[in-house]
mmCIF file of C-alpha atoms (C1' of nucleotides) in Angstrom:
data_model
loop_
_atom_site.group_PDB
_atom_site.id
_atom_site.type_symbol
_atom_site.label_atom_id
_atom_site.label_comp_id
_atom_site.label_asym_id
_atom_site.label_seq_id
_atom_site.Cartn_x
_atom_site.Cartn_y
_atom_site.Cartn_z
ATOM 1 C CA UNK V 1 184.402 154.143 184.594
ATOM 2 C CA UNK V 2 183.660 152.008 187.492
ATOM 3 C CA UNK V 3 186.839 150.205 187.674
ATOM 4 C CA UNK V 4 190.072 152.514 187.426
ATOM 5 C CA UNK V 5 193.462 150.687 187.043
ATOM 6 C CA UNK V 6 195.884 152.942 188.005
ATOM 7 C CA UNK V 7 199.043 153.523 185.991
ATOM 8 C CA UNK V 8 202.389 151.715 187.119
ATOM 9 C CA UNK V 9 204.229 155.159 187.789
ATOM 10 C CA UNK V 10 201.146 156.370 189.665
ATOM 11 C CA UNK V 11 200.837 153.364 191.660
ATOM 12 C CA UNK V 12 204.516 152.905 192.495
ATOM 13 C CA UNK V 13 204.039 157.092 193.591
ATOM 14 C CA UNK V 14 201.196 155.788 195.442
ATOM 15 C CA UNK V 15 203.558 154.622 198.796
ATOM 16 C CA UNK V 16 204.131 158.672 198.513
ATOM 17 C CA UNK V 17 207.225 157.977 201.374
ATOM 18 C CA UNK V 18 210.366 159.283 199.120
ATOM 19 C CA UNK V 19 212.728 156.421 198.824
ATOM 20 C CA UNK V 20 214.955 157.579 201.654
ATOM 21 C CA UNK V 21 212.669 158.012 204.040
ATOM 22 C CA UNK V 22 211.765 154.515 205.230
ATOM 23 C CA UNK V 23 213.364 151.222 204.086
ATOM 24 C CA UNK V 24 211.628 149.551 200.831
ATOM 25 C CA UNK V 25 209.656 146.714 201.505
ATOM 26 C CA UNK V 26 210.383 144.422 198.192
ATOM 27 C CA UNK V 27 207.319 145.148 196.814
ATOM 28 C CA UNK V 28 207.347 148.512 196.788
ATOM 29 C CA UNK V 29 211.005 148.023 195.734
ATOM 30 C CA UNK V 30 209.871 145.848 192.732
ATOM 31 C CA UNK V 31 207.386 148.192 191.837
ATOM 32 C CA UNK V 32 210.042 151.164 192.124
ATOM 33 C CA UNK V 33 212.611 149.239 190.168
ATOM 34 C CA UNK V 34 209.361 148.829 187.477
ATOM 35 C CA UNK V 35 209.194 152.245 186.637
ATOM 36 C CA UNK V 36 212.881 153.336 186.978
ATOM 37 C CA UNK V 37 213.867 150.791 184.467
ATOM 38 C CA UNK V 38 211.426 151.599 182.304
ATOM 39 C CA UNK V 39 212.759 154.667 181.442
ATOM 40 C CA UNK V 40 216.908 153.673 182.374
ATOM 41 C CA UNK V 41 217.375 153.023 178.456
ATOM 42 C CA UNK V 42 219.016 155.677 176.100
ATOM 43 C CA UNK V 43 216.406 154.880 173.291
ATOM 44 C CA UNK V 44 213.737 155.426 175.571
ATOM 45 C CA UNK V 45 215.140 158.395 177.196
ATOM 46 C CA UNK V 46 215.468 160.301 173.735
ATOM 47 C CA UNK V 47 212.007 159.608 172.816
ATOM 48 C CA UNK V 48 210.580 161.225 175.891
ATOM 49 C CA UNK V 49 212.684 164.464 175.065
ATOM 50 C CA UNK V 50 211.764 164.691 172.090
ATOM 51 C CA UNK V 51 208.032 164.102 172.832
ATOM 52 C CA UNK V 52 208.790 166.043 175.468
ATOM 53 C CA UNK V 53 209.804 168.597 173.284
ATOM 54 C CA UNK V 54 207.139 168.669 171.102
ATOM 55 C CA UNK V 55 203.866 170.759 170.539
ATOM 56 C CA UNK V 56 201.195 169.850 173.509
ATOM 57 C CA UNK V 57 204.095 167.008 174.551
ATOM 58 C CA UNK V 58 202.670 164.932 172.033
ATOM 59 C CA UNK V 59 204.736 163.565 168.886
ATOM 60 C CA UNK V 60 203.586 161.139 166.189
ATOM 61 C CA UNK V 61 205.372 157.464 165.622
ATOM 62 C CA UNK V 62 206.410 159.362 161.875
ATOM 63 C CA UNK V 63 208.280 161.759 163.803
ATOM 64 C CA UNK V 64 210.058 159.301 166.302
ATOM 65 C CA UNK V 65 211.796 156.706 163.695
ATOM 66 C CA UNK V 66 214.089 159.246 161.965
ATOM 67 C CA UNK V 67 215.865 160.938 165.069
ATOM 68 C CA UNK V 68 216.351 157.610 166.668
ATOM 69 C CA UNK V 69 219.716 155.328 164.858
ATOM 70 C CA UNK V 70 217.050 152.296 165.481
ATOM 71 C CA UNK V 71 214.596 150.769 163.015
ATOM 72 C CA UNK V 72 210.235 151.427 163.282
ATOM 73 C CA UNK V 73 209.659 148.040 165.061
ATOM 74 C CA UNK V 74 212.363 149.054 168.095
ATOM 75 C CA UNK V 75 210.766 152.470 168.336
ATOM 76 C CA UNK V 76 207.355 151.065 168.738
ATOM 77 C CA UNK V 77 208.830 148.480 171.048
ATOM 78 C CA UNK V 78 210.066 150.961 173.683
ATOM 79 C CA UNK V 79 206.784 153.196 172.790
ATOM 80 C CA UNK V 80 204.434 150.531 174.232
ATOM 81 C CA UNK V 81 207.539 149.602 177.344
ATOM 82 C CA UNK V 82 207.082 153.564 177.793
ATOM 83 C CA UNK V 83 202.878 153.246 177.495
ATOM 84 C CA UNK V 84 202.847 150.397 179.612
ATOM 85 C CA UNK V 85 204.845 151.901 182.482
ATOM 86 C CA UNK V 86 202.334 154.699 182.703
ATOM 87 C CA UNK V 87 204.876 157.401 180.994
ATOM 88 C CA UNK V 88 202.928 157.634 177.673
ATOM 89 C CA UNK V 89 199.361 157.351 176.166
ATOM 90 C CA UNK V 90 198.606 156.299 172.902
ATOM 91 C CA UNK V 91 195.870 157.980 170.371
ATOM 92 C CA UNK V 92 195.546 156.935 167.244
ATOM 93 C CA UNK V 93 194.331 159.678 164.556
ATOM 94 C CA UNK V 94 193.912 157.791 161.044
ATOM 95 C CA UNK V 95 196.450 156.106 160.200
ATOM 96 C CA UNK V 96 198.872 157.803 162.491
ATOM 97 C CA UNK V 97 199.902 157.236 166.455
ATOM 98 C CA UNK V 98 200.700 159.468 168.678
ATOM 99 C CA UNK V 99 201.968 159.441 172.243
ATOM 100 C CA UNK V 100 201.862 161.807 174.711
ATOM 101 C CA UNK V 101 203.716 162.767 177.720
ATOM 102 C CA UNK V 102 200.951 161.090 180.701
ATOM 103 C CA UNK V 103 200.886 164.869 182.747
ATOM 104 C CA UNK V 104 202.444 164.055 186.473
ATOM 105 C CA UNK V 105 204.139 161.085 185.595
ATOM 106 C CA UNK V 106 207.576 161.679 185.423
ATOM 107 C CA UNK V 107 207.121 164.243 188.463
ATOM 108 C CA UNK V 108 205.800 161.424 190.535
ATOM 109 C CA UNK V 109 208.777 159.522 189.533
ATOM 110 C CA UNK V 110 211.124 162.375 190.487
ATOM 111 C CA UNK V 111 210.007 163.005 193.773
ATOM 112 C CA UNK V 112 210.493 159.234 195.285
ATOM 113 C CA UNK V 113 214.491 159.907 194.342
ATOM 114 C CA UNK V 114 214.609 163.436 196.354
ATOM 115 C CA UNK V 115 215.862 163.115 199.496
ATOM 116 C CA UNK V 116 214.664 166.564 201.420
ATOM 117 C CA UNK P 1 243.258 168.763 193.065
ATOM 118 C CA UNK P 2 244.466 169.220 189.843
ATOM 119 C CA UNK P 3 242.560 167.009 188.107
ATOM 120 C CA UNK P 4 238.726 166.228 189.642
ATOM 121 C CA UNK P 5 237.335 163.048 188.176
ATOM 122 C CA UNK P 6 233.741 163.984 188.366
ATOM 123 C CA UNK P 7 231.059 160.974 189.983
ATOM 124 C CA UNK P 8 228.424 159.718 187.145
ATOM 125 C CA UNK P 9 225.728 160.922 188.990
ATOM 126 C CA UNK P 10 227.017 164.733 188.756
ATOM 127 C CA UNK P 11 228.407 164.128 185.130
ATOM 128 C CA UNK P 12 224.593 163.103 184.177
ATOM 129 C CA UNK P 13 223.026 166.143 186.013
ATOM 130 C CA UNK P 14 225.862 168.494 184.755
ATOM 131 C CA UNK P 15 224.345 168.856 181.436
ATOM 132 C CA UNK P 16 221.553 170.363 184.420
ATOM 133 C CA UNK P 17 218.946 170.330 181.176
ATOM 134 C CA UNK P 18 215.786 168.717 182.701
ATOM 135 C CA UNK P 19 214.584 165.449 180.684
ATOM 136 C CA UNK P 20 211.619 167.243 178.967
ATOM 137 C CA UNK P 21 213.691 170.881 178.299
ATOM 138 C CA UNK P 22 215.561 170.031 175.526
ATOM 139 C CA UNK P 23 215.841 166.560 172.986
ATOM 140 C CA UNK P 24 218.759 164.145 174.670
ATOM 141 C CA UNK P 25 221.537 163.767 172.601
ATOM 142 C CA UNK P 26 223.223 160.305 172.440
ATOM 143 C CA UNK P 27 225.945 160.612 174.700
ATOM 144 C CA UNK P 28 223.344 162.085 177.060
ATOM 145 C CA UNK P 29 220.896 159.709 176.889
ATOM 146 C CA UNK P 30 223.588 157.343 177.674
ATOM 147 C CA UNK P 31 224.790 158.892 180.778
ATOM 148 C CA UNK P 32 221.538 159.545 181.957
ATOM 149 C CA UNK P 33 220.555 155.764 181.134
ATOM 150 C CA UNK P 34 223.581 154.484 182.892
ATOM 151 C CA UNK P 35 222.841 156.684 185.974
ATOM 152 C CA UNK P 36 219.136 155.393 185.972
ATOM 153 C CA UNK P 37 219.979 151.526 185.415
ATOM 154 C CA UNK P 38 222.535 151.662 188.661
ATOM 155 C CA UNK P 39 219.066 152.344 190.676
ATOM 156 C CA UNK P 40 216.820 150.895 188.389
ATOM 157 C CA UNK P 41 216.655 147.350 190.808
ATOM 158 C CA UNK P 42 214.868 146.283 193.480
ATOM 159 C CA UNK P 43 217.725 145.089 195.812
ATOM 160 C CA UNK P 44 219.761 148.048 195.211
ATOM 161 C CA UNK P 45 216.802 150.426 195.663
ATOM 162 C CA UNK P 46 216.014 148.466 199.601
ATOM 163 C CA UNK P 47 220.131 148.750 200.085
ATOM 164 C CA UNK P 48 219.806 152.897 199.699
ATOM 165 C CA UNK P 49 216.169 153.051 201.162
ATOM 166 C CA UNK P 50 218.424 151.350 204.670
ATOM 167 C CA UNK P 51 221.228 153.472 204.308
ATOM 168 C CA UNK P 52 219.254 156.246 203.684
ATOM 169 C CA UNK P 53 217.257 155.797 207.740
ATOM 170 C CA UNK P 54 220.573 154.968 209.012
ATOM 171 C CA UNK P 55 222.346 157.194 211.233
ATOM 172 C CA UNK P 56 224.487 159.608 209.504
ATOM 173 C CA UNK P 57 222.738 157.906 206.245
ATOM 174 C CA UNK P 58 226.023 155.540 206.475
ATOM 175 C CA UNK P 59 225.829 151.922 207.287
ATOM 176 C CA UNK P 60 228.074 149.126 207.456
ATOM 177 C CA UNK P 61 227.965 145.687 205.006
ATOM 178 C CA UNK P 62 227.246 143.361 208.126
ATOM 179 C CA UNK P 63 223.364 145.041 208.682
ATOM 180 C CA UNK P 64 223.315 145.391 205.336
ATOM 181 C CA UNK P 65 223.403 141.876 204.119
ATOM 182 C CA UNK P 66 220.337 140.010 206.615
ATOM 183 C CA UNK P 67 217.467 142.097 205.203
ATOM 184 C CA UNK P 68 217.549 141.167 201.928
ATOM 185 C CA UNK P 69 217.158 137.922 201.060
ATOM 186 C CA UNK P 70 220.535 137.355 199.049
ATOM 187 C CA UNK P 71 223.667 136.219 199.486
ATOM 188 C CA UNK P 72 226.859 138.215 200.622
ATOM 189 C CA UNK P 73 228.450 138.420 197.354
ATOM 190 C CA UNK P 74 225.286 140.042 195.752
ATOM 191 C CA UNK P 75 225.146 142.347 198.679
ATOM 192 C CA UNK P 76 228.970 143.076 197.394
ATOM 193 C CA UNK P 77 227.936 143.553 194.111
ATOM 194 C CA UNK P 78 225.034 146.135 194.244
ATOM 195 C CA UNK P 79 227.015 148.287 196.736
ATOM 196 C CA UNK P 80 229.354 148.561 194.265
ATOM 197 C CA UNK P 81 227.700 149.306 191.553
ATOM 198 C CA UNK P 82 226.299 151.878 193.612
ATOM 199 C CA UNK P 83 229.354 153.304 194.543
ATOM 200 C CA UNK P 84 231.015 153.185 190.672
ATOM 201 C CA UNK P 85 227.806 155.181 189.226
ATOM 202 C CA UNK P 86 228.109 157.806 192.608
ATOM 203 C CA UNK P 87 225.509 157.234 194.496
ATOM 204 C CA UNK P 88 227.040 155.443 197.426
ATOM 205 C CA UNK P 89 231.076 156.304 199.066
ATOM 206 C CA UNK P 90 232.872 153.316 200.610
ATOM 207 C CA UNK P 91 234.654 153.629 203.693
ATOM 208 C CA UNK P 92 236.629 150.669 205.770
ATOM 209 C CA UNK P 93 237.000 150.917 209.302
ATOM 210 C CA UNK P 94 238.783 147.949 210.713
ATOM 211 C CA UNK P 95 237.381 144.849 209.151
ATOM 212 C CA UNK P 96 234.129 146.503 208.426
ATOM 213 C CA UNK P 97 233.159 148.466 205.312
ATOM 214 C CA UNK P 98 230.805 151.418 205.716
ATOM 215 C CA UNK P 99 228.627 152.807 202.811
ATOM 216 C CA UNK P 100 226.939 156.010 202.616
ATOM 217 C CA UNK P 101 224.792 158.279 200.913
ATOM 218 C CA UNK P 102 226.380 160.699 198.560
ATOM 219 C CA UNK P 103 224.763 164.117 199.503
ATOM 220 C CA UNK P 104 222.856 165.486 196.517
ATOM 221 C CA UNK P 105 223.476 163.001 194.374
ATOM 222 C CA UNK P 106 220.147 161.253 194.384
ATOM 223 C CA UNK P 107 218.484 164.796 194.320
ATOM 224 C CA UNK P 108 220.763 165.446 191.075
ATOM 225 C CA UNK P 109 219.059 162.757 189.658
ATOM 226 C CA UNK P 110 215.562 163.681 190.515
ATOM 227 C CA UNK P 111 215.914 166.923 189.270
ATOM 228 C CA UNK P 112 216.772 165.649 185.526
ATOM 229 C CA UNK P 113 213.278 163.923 185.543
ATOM 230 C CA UNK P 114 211.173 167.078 186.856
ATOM 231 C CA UNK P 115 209.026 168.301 184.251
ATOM 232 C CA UNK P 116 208.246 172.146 185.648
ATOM 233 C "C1'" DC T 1 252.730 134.066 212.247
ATOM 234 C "C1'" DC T 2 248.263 131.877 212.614
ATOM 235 C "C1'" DT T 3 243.583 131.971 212.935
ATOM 236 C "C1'" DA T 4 239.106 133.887 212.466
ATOM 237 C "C1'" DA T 5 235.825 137.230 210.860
ATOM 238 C "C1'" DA T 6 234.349 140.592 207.345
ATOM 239 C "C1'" DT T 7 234.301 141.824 202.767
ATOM 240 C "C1'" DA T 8 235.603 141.541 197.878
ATOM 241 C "C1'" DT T 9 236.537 139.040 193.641
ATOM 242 C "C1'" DC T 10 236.001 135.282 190.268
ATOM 243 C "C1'" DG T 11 233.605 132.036 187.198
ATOM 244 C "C1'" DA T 12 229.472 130.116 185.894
ATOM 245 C "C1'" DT T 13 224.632 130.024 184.996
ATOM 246 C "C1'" DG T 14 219.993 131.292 184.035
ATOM 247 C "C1'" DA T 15 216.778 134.986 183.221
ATOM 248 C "C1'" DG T 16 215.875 139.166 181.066
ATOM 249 C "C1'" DT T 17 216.175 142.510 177.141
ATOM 250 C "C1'" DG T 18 217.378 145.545 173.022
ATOM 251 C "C1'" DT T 19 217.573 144.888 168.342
ATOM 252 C "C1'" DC T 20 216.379 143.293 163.812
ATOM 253 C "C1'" DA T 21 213.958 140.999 159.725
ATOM 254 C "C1'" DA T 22 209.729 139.338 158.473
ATOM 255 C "C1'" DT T 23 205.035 139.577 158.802
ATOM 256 C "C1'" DA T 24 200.530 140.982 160.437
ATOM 257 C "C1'" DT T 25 197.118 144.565 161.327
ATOM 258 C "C1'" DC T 26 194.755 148.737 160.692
ATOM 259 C "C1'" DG T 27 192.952 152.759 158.266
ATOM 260 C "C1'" DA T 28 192.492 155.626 154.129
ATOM 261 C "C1'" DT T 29 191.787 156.017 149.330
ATOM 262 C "C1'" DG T 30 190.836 154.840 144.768
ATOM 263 C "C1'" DC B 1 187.351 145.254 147.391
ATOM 264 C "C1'" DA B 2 192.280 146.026 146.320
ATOM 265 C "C1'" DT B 3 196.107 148.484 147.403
ATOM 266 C "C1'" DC B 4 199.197 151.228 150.004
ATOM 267 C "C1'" DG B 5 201.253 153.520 153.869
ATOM 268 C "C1'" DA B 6 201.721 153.559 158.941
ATOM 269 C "C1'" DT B 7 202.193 151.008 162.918
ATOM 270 C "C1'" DA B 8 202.239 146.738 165.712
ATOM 271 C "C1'" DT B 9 203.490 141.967 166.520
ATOM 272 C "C1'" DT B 10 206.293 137.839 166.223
ATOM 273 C "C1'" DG B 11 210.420 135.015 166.453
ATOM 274 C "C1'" DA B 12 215.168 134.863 166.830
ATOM 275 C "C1'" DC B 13 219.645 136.225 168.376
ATOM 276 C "C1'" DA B 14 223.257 138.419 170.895
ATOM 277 C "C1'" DC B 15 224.216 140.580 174.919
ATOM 278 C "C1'" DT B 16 223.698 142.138 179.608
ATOM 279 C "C1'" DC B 17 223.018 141.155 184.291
ATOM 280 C "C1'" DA B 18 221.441 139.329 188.978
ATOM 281 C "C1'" DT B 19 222.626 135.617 191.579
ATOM 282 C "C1'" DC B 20 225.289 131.969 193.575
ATOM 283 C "C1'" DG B 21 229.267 128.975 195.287
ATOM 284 C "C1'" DA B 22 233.976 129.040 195.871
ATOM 285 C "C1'" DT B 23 237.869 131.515 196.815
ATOM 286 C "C1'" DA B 24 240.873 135.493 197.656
ATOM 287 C "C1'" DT B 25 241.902 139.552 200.426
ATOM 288 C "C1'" DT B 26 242.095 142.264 204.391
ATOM 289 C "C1'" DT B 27 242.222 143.240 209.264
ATOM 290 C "C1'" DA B 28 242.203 142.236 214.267
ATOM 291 C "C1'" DG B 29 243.707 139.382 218.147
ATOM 292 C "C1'" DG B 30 246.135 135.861 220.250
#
DNA sequence: CCTAAATATCGATGAGTGTCAATATCGATG
DNA sequence: CATCGATATTGACACTCATCGATATTTAGG
């Protein structure tokens, strides 16, 4: 635990200036831009709901395929875009996956839009 | 007033559901998608971080356009699809064109993402 | 009117991406 | 170890989109 790599959302949070406080540099702009389109796709939005939704905000891949009109390999797809962009974490019990909602993340997220 | 063509940004939050509340439906997953993918790049995001710290959060084309490091047309472009998905209102005084912030509408969007 | 400046539109192009079918990997169980 | 079910990866394809150059549109001033 001596070398933490902090999580996209977390790091593009990290600036902590809300968006419309100070103009962007294009870093943090390309690091903002990261994390909002990670999550600007209807696919991806329904699967956080729905984990979202779920006992302890955790859901297993079994659960995700059916609600979703898109087949298993699209699902995990947008399950590792959502992992990757800090949103999710992954724990595998047997033969199953699940993901979970990473706590703070989308909160982060939601206060670089607000503009009070 | 008869009929009040609502801006995408308020259509997405009217649903006023948070993200995690309640599984997205389709059509809201779209709207909340589209809404998300109008902000979800880096350009655009600088563009409302400067109109944002303007005066009056307005600001016209011609400061608009040296910042970034793109061309005139682009500029064009973003502020427009800015202004179709709400977040931005257009207004032309003489030859210039002045863009501004859209009270609330950036908060609307913040809010659908909280998680408490 | 004619010109010039500011902004918008158009057409093209190259990069990015959501989706799928096929296949690989991983874990449990016999 | 062989098999099977669950999930991930790969490769391909269609589609979207950010960007640009060129051009059109609009407005002010002479």
């Amino acid at each position: 635990m001596s070398t933490l790599t902090l999580l996209p959302v977390i790091q593009a949070a990290a600036c902590c200036a809300p968006l419309t406080r100070d103009p962007l540099s294009q870093s943090q702009a390309d690091d903002l831009a990261k994390s909002l389109k990670a999550i600007a796709d209807p696919a991806r939005l329904r699967l956080i709901s729905i984990i979202a939704a779920s006992e302890g905000q955790e859901a297993c891949v079994c659960d995700l395929t059916e609600p979703l009109d898109i087949g298993q390999p699209t699902v995990s797809h947008h399950l590792k875009v959502l992992t990757d962009a800090g949103f999710l974490s992954r724990s595998k019990r047997g033969t199953w996956a699940y993901y979970k909602l990473v706590p703070g993340a989308l909160d982060s997220l939601s206060r670089l839009l607000v503009t009070t």
